[in-house]
């Protein structure tokens, strides 16, 4: 039966990563694929105590319908803990920041509208923009993140005004690159001058290994930056609690679309997140996450150095969960993945992250989910497969 689907379904596709999750959940596979936090660092005890508190002190409220904007006390806590001035009424609690991406796409994008992205960029964002029939303009980046002069050029030469610029300024997914502090105000100045908003997706800003995370883009503009934050990486993805802090003029539209989608994010996970803050020494918890991921990233850097073929290059993340590796050969990483899975190791091939058609000999490696010795074993297995594939092509 040929169903009479909407034209927008023609651009829907399955996420390469979510498909891979099915494979990587097999216990014997070393997964350097998904963006999964370290399971042993989930604050299980604090969540358990928080859950008691939620039922004891919030009672039926935890189970009742609530406002679309979110639980008041959580909105206040979120507003008070940003690196920029925010008021509780500017905070919209969302069901994951993935929903924030969907809400902004729904209110901004008509078919054929332009979105400025990096290549590579976050797959789940591209999937959402694709589902809204967006077209892309590409801004160039280097090891210091997005290049302001490239953004200026893209906006000055755009065939029509882009609807927004999508950026992940801290420890980008998939590249692991952070936009250098001085570039940030320039990027916002350029966006404001061209009157194009920036969607600042920041799930990894709290995961800087050492030192300060540079100020968010939102700190430089109340009017042209939609900020998206998430508790997925600092508490647990399964809570599905995140938030958007949009400019005032966009807030009501995002709320209205959220009403259409899910009425509200559940009070229960919101209150759990709120009470977990009270149970946990949050700074100590974050310090553990940062130290563990920093250590694992070092292990990955050392393993790549020790095992990967000469000529391969990779990024040097200062936080987050990912490294982007570029091979110096024509090895197609999508094809390599099948062999890797046979050898019980998984990664994400580069191509799906790249709207410029690149990434075919690149890969994203995750270092947050497994301990250093397993990282070394996984990288070494991968390196052997790459060397065998290179040998087969010469
Ligand atoms: N943005 C980026 C850049 C991400 O990496 C992710 C998760 N992988 C998300 C958004 C979605 O996160 P959440 O769990 O908050 O929906």
Tab-separated table of C-alpha atoms and ligand atoms in Angstrom:
chain	number	residue	atom	x	y	z
A	1	UNK	CA	0.000	0.000	0.000
A	2	UNK	CA	1.446	3.387	-0.984
A	3	UNK	CA	0.465	5.775	1.784
A	4	UNK	CA	-0.111	9.415	0.836
A	5	UNK	CA	2.704	10.770	2.986
A	6	UNK	CA	3.571	14.436	3.447
A	7	UNK	CA	6.441	15.634	1.241
A	8	UNK	CA	8.574	16.263	4.316
A	9	UNK	CA	8.831	12.522	4.988
A	10	UNK	CA	11.043	12.269	1.892
A	11	UNK	CA	13.865	13.826	3.909
A	12	UNK	CA	13.384	11.683	7.007
A	13	UNK	CA	16.168	9.222	7.668
A	14	UNK	CA	17.248	6.947	10.476
A	15	UNK	CA	20.083	8.182	12.622
A	16	UNK	CA	23.256	6.196	11.912
A	17	UNK	CA	24.043	6.425	15.616
A	18	UNK	CA	20.722	5.186	16.938
A	19	UNK	CA	20.904	2.239	14.522
A	20	UNK	CA	24.401	1.479	15.810
A	21	UNK	CA	23.178	1.564	19.425
A	22	UNK	CA	21.387	-1.713	18.756
A	23	UNK	CA	24.719	-3.380	17.899
A	24	UNK	CA	26.780	-1.691	20.565
A	25	UNK	CA	24.455	-2.790	23.329
A	26	UNK	CA	25.796	-6.322	22.896
A	27	UNK	CA	28.055	-6.710	25.936
A	28	UNK	CA	31.087	-8.148	24.102
A	29	UNK	CA	31.348	-5.171	21.695
A	30	UNK	CA	33.775	-2.378	22.657
A	31	UNK	CA	31.780	0.682	21.773
A	32	UNK	CA	33.597	3.854	20.854
A	33	UNK	CA	30.411	4.767	18.978
A	34	UNK	CA	27.543	6.234	21.012
A	35	UNK	CA	27.648	9.452	23.006
A	36	UNK	CA	26.961	7.589	26.219
A	37	UNK	CA	28.035	8.930	29.609
A	38	UNK	CA	30.059	6.662	31.925
A	39	UNK	CA	27.402	4.483	33.586
A	40	UNK	CA	29.407	4.127	36.822
A	41	UNK	CA	29.255	7.911	37.298
A	42	UNK	CA	25.483	8.186	37.193
A	43	UNK	CA	24.470	9.728	40.547
A	44	UNK	CA	22.302	6.742	41.382
A	45	UNK	CA	22.318	7.194	45.153
A	46	UNK	CA	21.441	10.888	44.902
A	47	UNK	CA	18.662	10.081	42.419
A	48	UNK	CA	17.311	7.411	44.735
A	49	UNK	CA	17.217	9.815	47.702
A	50	UNK	CA	15.827	12.561	45.462
A	51	UNK	CA	13.089	10.200	44.364
A	52	UNK	CA	12.042	9.622	48.010
A	53	UNK	CA	12.015	13.377	48.592
A	54	UNK	CA	9.956	13.958	45.455
A	55	UNK	CA	7.202	11.594	46.576
A	56	UNK	CA	7.387	12.658	50.233
A	57	UNK	CA	7.418	16.424	49.772
A	58	UNK	CA	5.861	17.035	46.348
A	59	UNK	CA	3.342	14.197	46.560
A	60	UNK	CA	0.599	14.366	43.946
A	61	UNK	CA	2.214	17.373	42.191
A	62	UNK	CA	4.888	15.001	40.940
A	63	UNK	CA	2.222	12.938	39.182
A	64	UNK	CA	-0.143	15.694	38.073
A	65	UNK	CA	-0.183	17.734	34.833
A	66	UNK	CA	1.795	20.951	35.097
A	67	UNK	CA	2.593	24.074	33.089
A	68	UNK	CA	4.168	23.699	29.634
A	69	UNK	CA	6.995	26.073	30.586
A	70	UNK	CA	8.156	23.727	33.360
A	71	UNK	CA	8.257	23.412	37.151
A	72	UNK	CA	8.832	26.876	38.662
A	73	UNK	CA	11.552	25.902	41.140
A	74	UNK	CA	13.529	24.074	38.438
A	75	UNK	CA	13.250	27.034	36.057
A	76	UNK	CA	14.547	29.281	38.848
A	77	UNK	CA	17.459	26.929	39.560
A	78	UNK	CA	18.350	26.760	35.851
A	79	UNK	CA	18.182	30.551	35.482
A	80	UNK	CA	20.380	31.085	38.542
A	81	UNK	CA	23.127	28.720	37.373
A	82	UNK	CA	23.821	30.027	33.868
A	83	UNK	CA	27.039	31.779	32.836
A	84	UNK	CA	24.838	34.653	31.626
A	85	UNK	CA	22.034	36.686	33.185
A	86	UNK	CA	18.747	34.759	32.885
A	87	UNK	CA	15.373	35.058	34.591
A	88	UNK	CA	13.204	32.040	35.511
A	89	UNK	CA	10.469	33.207	33.131
A	90	UNK	CA	12.936	33.030	30.205
A	91	UNK	CA	13.520	29.296	30.784
A	92	UNK	CA	11.507	26.668	28.912
A	93	UNK	CA	12.054	23.138	30.221
A	94	UNK	CA	12.218	20.676	27.318
A	95	UNK	CA	12.146	16.912	26.884
A	96	UNK	CA	15.837	16.672	26.030
A	97	UNK	CA	17.618	19.418	24.130
A	98	UNK	CA	16.743	17.320	21.089
A	99	UNK	CA	13.227	18.688	21.592
A	100	UNK	CA	14.640	22.216	21.765
A	101	UNK	CA	16.121	21.637	18.302
A	102	UNK	CA	12.769	20.419	17.031
A	103	UNK	CA	10.855	23.359	18.557
A	104	UNK	CA	13.146	25.942	17.013
A	105	UNK	CA	12.974	24.163	13.644
A	106	UNK	CA	9.173	24.075	13.807
A	107	UNK	CA	8.833	27.797	14.471
A	108	UNK	CA	11.555	28.977	12.073
A	109	UNK	CA	11.807	26.689	9.063
A	110	UNK	CA	9.745	26.578	5.903
A	111	UNK	CA	10.741	24.038	3.217
A	112	UNK	CA	13.893	25.199	1.403
A	113	UNK	CA	14.966	27.612	4.159
A	114	UNK	CA	18.672	27.974	4.810
A	115	UNK	CA	20.486	26.925	7.987
A	116	UNK	CA	24.184	27.629	8.525
A	117	UNK	CA	26.028	24.620	9.956
A	118	UNK	CA	29.552	23.351	10.397
A	119	UNK	CA	30.597	20.243	8.509
A	120	UNK	CA	30.849	17.990	10.486
A	121	UNK	CA	27.978	18.798	12.836
A	122	UNK	CA	25.679	16.976	15.256
A	123	UNK	CA	23.750	14.253	13.476
A	124	UNK	CA	20.579	14.631	15.559
A	125	UNK	CA	20.387	18.329	14.679
A	126	UNK	CA	20.924	17.649	10.970
A	127	UNK	CA	18.265	14.951	11.098
A	128	UNK	CA	15.829	17.460	12.628
A	129	UNK	CA	16.642	20.223	10.124
A	130	UNK	CA	16.348	17.676	7.294
A	131	UNK	CA	12.922	16.690	8.592
A	132	UNK	CA	11.961	20.359	8.145
A	133	UNK	CA	13.322	20.357	4.573
A	134	UNK	CA	16.147	22.785	5.334
A	135	UNK	CA	19.017	23.494	2.940
A	136	UNK	CA	22.506	24.167	4.247
A	137	UNK	CA	25.251	26.737	4.041
A	138	UNK	CA	28.578	25.668	5.512
A	139	UNK	CA	30.739	27.760	7.801
A	140	UNK	CA	34.409	26.752	8.049
A	141	UNK	CA	36.135	25.808	11.298
A	142	UNK	CA	39.678	25.069	12.401
A	143	UNK	CA	41.228	23.789	15.623
A	144	UNK	CA	39.936	26.941	17.391
A	145	UNK	CA	36.377	26.379	16.224
A	146	UNK	CA	34.221	28.400	13.848
A	147	UNK	CA	36.205	30.986	11.867
A	148	UNK	CA	34.485	34.410	12.194
A	149	UNK	CA	35.688	35.560	8.731
A	150	UNK	CA	34.090	32.484	7.180
A	151	UNK	CA	30.782	33.248	8.897
A	152	UNK	CA	30.957	36.830	7.604
A	153	UNK	CA	31.545	35.546	4.071
A	154	UNK	CA	28.756	32.969	4.246
A	155	UNK	CA	26.220	35.501	5.505
A	156	UNK	CA	27.329	38.238	3.096
A	157	UNK	CA	27.030	35.886	0.082
A	158	UNK	CA	23.962	33.888	1.110
A	159	UNK	CA	21.429	33.650	-1.759
A	160	UNK	CA	18.728	34.470	0.802
A	161	UNK	CA	18.821	35.255	4.486
A	162	UNK	CA	19.444	32.072	6.510
A	163	UNK	CA	16.924	31.364	9.256
A	164	UNK	CA	19.576	30.502	11.822
A	165	UNK	CA	23.164	29.463	12.481
A	166	UNK	CA	23.496	26.192	14.405
A	167	UNK	CA	26.593	25.955	16.606
A	168	UNK	CA	27.915	23.755	19.415
A	169	UNK	CA	30.567	26.078	20.859
A	170	UNK	CA	31.892	23.735	23.567
A	171	UNK	CA	33.534	20.372	22.765
A	172	UNK	CA	31.568	20.035	19.564
A	173	UNK	CA	29.848	16.802	18.602
A	174	UNK	CA	31.456	15.159	16.633
A	175	UNK	CA	34.726	17.138	16.406
A	176	UNK	CA	35.481	17.792	20.089
A	177	UNK	CA	36.565	21.329	19.116
A	178	UNK	CA	35.775	24.404	21.254
A	179	UNK	CA	35.308	27.896	19.859
A	180	UNK	CA	38.143	30.037	21.185
A	181	UNK	CA	37.022	32.742	23.661
A	182	UNK	CA	37.898	35.822	21.575
A	183	UNK	CA	36.118	34.456	18.510
A	184	UNK	CA	32.832	34.246	20.392
A	185	UNK	CA	31.960	37.931	20.624
A	186	UNK	CA	32.976	38.347	16.958
A	187	UNK	CA	30.661	35.529	15.873
A	188	UNK	CA	27.727	37.052	17.753
A	189	UNK	CA	28.506	40.532	16.408
A	190	UNK	CA	28.447	39.168	12.830
A	191	UNK	CA	25.164	37.315	13.407
A	192	UNK	CA	23.548	40.417	14.930
A	193	UNK	CA	24.767	42.665	12.117
A	194	UNK	CA	23.235	40.296	9.542
A	195	UNK	CA	20.196	39.887	11.807
A	196	UNK	CA	20.392	36.082	11.842
A	197	UNK	CA	19.857	34.192	15.093
A	198	UNK	CA	22.275	31.605	16.484
A	199	UNK	CA	21.051	28.334	17.984
A	200	UNK	CA	23.684	27.624	20.648
A	201	UNK	CA	23.537	23.938	21.574
A	202	UNK	CA	25.559	23.412	24.750
A	203	UNK	CA	25.206	19.961	26.308
A	204	UNK	CA	28.976	19.654	26.943
A	205	UNK	CA	29.947	23.052	28.422
A	206	UNK	CA	29.996	21.636	31.968
A	207	UNK	CA	32.435	18.910	30.890
A	208	UNK	CA	35.586	21.007	30.381
A	209	UNK	CA	38.440	18.881	31.747
A	210	UNK	CA	40.302	21.694	33.467
A	211	UNK	CA	40.022	25.466	33.733
A	212	UNK	CA	37.097	27.653	32.751
A	213	UNK	CA	34.673	27.072	29.897
A	214	UNK	CA	34.627	30.256	27.758
A	215	UNK	CA	31.493	32.431	28.066
A	216	UNK	CA	28.502	31.185	26.071
A	217	UNK	CA	27.423	33.058	22.944
A	218	UNK	CA	24.180	33.876	24.791
A	219	UNK	CA	26.252	36.076	27.155
A	220	UNK	CA	26.820	38.448	24.212
A	221	UNK	CA	23.232	38.727	22.979
A	222	UNK	CA	19.748	38.529	24.508
A	223	UNK	CA	18.110	39.038	21.140
A	224	UNK	CA	19.966	36.807	18.679
A	225	UNK	CA	20.906	33.634	20.572
A	226	UNK	CA	18.693	30.694	21.517
A	227	UNK	CA	20.573	28.820	24.247
A	228	UNK	CA	19.983	25.066	24.712
A	229	UNK	CA	21.259	23.266	27.822
A	230	UNK	CA	20.711	19.709	29.068
A	231	UNK	CA	20.974	17.530	32.169
A	232	UNK	CA	21.595	14.448	30.002
A	233	UNK	CA	25.363	14.533	30.292
A	234	UNK	CA	25.656	15.769	33.892
A	235	UNK	CA	22.879	13.649	35.475
A	236	UNK	CA	21.447	11.035	33.115
A	237	UNK	CA	20.082	11.037	29.552
A	238	UNK	CA	17.125	8.929	30.573
A	239	UNK	CA	15.643	11.783	32.648
A	240	UNK	CA	15.023	13.608	29.340
A	241	UNK	CA	15.192	16.967	31.123
A	242	UNK	CA	16.780	19.894	29.309
A	243	UNK	CA	16.023	23.560	28.685
A	244	UNK	CA	15.865	26.334	26.137
A	245	UNK	CA	16.520	29.998	26.913
A	246	UNK	CA	15.392	31.776	23.745
A	247	UNK	CA	15.126	35.517	23.057
A	248	UNK	CA	11.873	36.930	24.497
A	249	UNK	CA	10.280	37.248	21.043
A	250	UNK	CA	10.574	33.506	20.334
A	251	UNK	CA	9.552	32.125	23.730
A	252	UNK	CA	5.796	32.016	23.241
A	253	UNK	CA	6.042	30.254	19.871
A	254	UNK	CA	8.291	27.555	21.282
A	255	UNK	CA	5.830	27.056	24.148
A	256	UNK	CA	2.935	26.760	21.706
A	257	UNK	CA	4.723	24.119	19.618
A	258	UNK	CA	5.670	22.230	22.778
A	259	UNK	CA	1.986	22.235	23.732
A	260	UNK	CA	1.284	20.495	20.424
A	261	UNK	CA	4.058	17.977	20.937
A	262	UNK	CA	3.832	16.762	24.522
A	263	UNK	CA	1.919	19.368	26.594
A	264	UNK	CA	4.852	19.478	29.014
A	265	UNK	CA	7.932	17.633	30.168
A	266	UNK	CA	6.872	15.275	32.981
A	267	UNK	CA	6.780	16.828	36.456
A	268	UNK	CA	8.313	13.642	37.814
A	269	UNK	CA	11.659	13.821	35.965
A	270	UNK	CA	11.760	17.612	36.439
A	271	UNK	CA	11.326	17.299	40.203
A	272	UNK	CA	13.836	14.455	40.259
A	273	UNK	CA	16.384	16.701	38.557
A	274	UNK	CA	15.602	19.506	41.004
A	275	UNK	CA	15.911	17.365	44.118
A	276	UNK	CA	19.049	15.666	42.780
A	277	UNK	CA	20.751	19.067	42.919
A	278	UNK	CA	19.778	19.229	46.603
A	279	UNK	CA	21.054	15.701	47.349
A	280	UNK	CA	24.280	15.927	45.417
A	281	UNK	CA	27.364	17.996	46.001
A	282	UNK	CA	27.080	19.147	42.385
A	283	UNK	CA	30.574	20.660	42.164
A	284	UNK	CA	32.165	17.453	43.433
A	285	UNK	CA	30.041	15.389	41.036
A	286	UNK	CA	31.088	17.580	38.092
A	287	UNK	CA	34.724	17.456	39.163
A	288	UNK	CA	34.581	13.630	39.053
A	289	UNK	CA	33.001	13.637	35.599
A	290	UNK	CA	35.594	16.103	34.299
A	291	UNK	CA	38.545	14.236	35.774
A	292	UNK	CA	37.332	10.842	34.531
A	293	UNK	CA	36.600	12.049	31.008
A	294	UNK	CA	39.877	13.991	30.921
A	295	UNK	CA	41.755	10.841	31.869
A	296	UNK	CA	39.894	8.774	29.248
A	297	UNK	CA	40.557	11.393	26.587
A	298	UNK	CA	44.275	11.233	27.421
A	299	UNK	CA	44.110	7.449	27.088
A	300	UNK	CA	42.491	7.821	23.683
A	301	UNK	CA	45.110	10.350	22.515
A	302	UNK	CA	47.921	8.028	23.649
A	303	UNK	CA	46.289	4.982	22.004
A	304	UNK	CA	45.786	6.815	18.707
A	305	UNK	CA	49.409	7.969	18.814
A	306	UNK	CA	50.608	4.425	19.552
A	307	UNK	CA	48.470	2.461	17.109
A	308	UNK	CA	46.909	4.507	14.285
A	309	UNK	CA	48.675	4.575	10.899
A	310	UNK	CA	51.056	7.476	10.287
A	311	UNK	CA	49.383	10.360	8.513
A	312	UNK	CA	46.128	9.989	10.452
A	313	UNK	CA	45.182	13.191	12.258
A	314	UNK	CA	42.803	13.814	15.107
A	315	UNK	CA	41.427	16.641	17.217
A	316	UNK	CA	42.592	17.382	20.780
A	317	UNK	CA	39.447	17.957	22.857
A	318	UNK	CA	39.576	20.018	26.054
A	319	UNK	CA	36.314	18.497	27.261
A	320	UNK	CA	33.204	16.583	26.263
A	321	UNK	CA	33.131	13.055	24.894
A	322	UNK	CA	34.400	12.885	21.307
A	323	UNK	CA	37.458	12.866	19.069
A	324	UNK	CA	37.278	13.277	15.294
A	325	UNK	CA	39.818	11.222	13.387
A	326	UNK	CA	40.784	11.806	9.782
A	327	UNK	CA	42.576	8.955	7.974
A	328	UNK	CA	45.311	9.639	5.469
A	329	UNK	CA	44.017	7.049	3.022
A	330	UNK	CA	40.969	6.260	0.936
A	331	UNK	CA	39.658	3.759	3.462
A	332	UNK	CA	35.897	4.193	3.500
A	333	UNK	CA	34.949	4.251	7.170
A	334	UNK	CA	31.357	3.211	6.450
A	335	UNK	CA	32.693	-0.019	4.889
A	336	UNK	CA	35.260	-0.370	7.664
A	337	UNK	CA	32.462	-0.376	10.231
A	338	UNK	CA	31.126	-3.760	9.074
A	339	UNK	CA	34.545	-5.349	9.615
A	340	UNK	CA	34.957	-3.524	12.907
A	341	UNK	CA	31.667	-4.884	14.213
A	342	UNK	CA	32.796	-8.418	13.213
A	343	UNK	CA	35.879	-7.746	15.359
A	344	UNK	CA	33.676	-6.476	18.200
A	345	UNK	CA	34.570	-2.817	18.100
A	346	UNK	CA	32.322	0.034	16.984
A	347	UNK	CA	32.733	3.699	16.009
A	348	UNK	CA	30.617	6.149	14.030
A	349	UNK	CA	31.659	6.713	10.390
A	350	UNK	CA	32.237	10.367	9.485
A	351	UNK	CA	30.030	10.825	6.398
A	352	UNK	CA	26.601	11.202	8.092
A	353	UNK	CA	27.911	14.204	10.090
A	354	UNK	CA	29.004	16.049	6.961
A	355	UNK	CA	26.549	18.005	4.807
A	356	UNK	CA	29.397	18.938	2.434
A	357	UNK	CA	29.756	15.335	1.245
A	358	UNK	CA	33.028	14.872	3.174
A	359	UNK	CA	33.908	12.645	6.107
A	360	UNK	CA	34.124	9.414	4.083
A	361	UNK	CA	37.549	8.613	5.509
A	362	UNK	CA	36.828	10.110	8.931
A	363	UNK	CA	35.333	8.705	12.115
A	364	UNK	CA	33.983	9.878	15.445
A	365	UNK	CA	35.365	8.112	18.487
A	366	UNK	CA	33.770	8.356	21.928
A	367	UNK	CA	35.932	8.162	25.043
A	368	UNK	CA	33.432	8.717	27.873
A	369	UNK	CA	31.736	5.340	28.018
A	370	UNK	CA	34.558	2.833	28.620
A	371	UNK	CA	37.651	2.773	30.883
A	372	UNK	CA	41.180	3.517	29.574
A	373	UNK	CA	42.292	-0.115	29.102
A	374	UNK	CA	39.199	-0.837	26.995
A	375	UNK	CA	39.798	2.348	24.978
A	376	UNK	CA	43.325	1.153	24.222
A	377	UNK	CA	42.086	-2.310	23.178
A	378	UNK	CA	39.343	-0.807	20.979
A	379	UNK	CA	41.680	1.685	19.288
A	380	UNK	CA	44.273	-1.011	18.709
A	381	UNK	CA	41.696	-3.343	17.089
A	382	UNK	CA	40.515	-0.497	14.882
A	383	UNK	CA	44.063	0.442	13.899
A	384	UNK	CA	44.756	-3.145	12.787
A	385	UNK	CA	41.623	-3.166	10.643
A	386	UNK	CA	42.563	0.158	9.037
A	387	UNK	CA	46.091	-1.092	8.294
A	388	UNK	CA	44.634	-4.271	6.743
A	389	UNK	CA	42.204	-2.206	4.632
A	390	UNK	CA	45.047	0.057	3.425
A	391	UNK	CA	47.160	-2.988	2.562
A	392	UNK	CA	44.237	-4.442	0.565
A	393	UNK	CA	43.917	-1.276	-1.563
A	394	UNK	CA	47.606	-0.997	-2.579
B	1	LIG	N1	22.897	18.325	21.037
B	1	LIG	C1	24.076	17.693	20.964
B	1	LIG	C2	25.244	18.386	20.365
B	1	LIG	C3	24.186	16.376	21.455
B	1	LIG	O1	25.363	15.756	21.352
B	1	LIG	C4	23.049	15.754	22.019
B	1	LIG	C5	23.091	14.342	22.557
B	1	LIG	N2	23.903	13.470	21.944
B	1	LIG	C6	21.854	16.470	22.060
B	1	LIG	C7	21.808	17.755	21.575
B	1	LIG	C8	20.592	15.869	22.622
B	1	LIG	O2	20.698	15.748	23.994
B	1	LIG	P1	19.446	15.500	24.941
B	1	LIG	O3	19.721	14.211	25.619
B	1	LIG	O4	19.445	16.668	25.878
B	1	LIG	O5	18.226	15.477	24.094
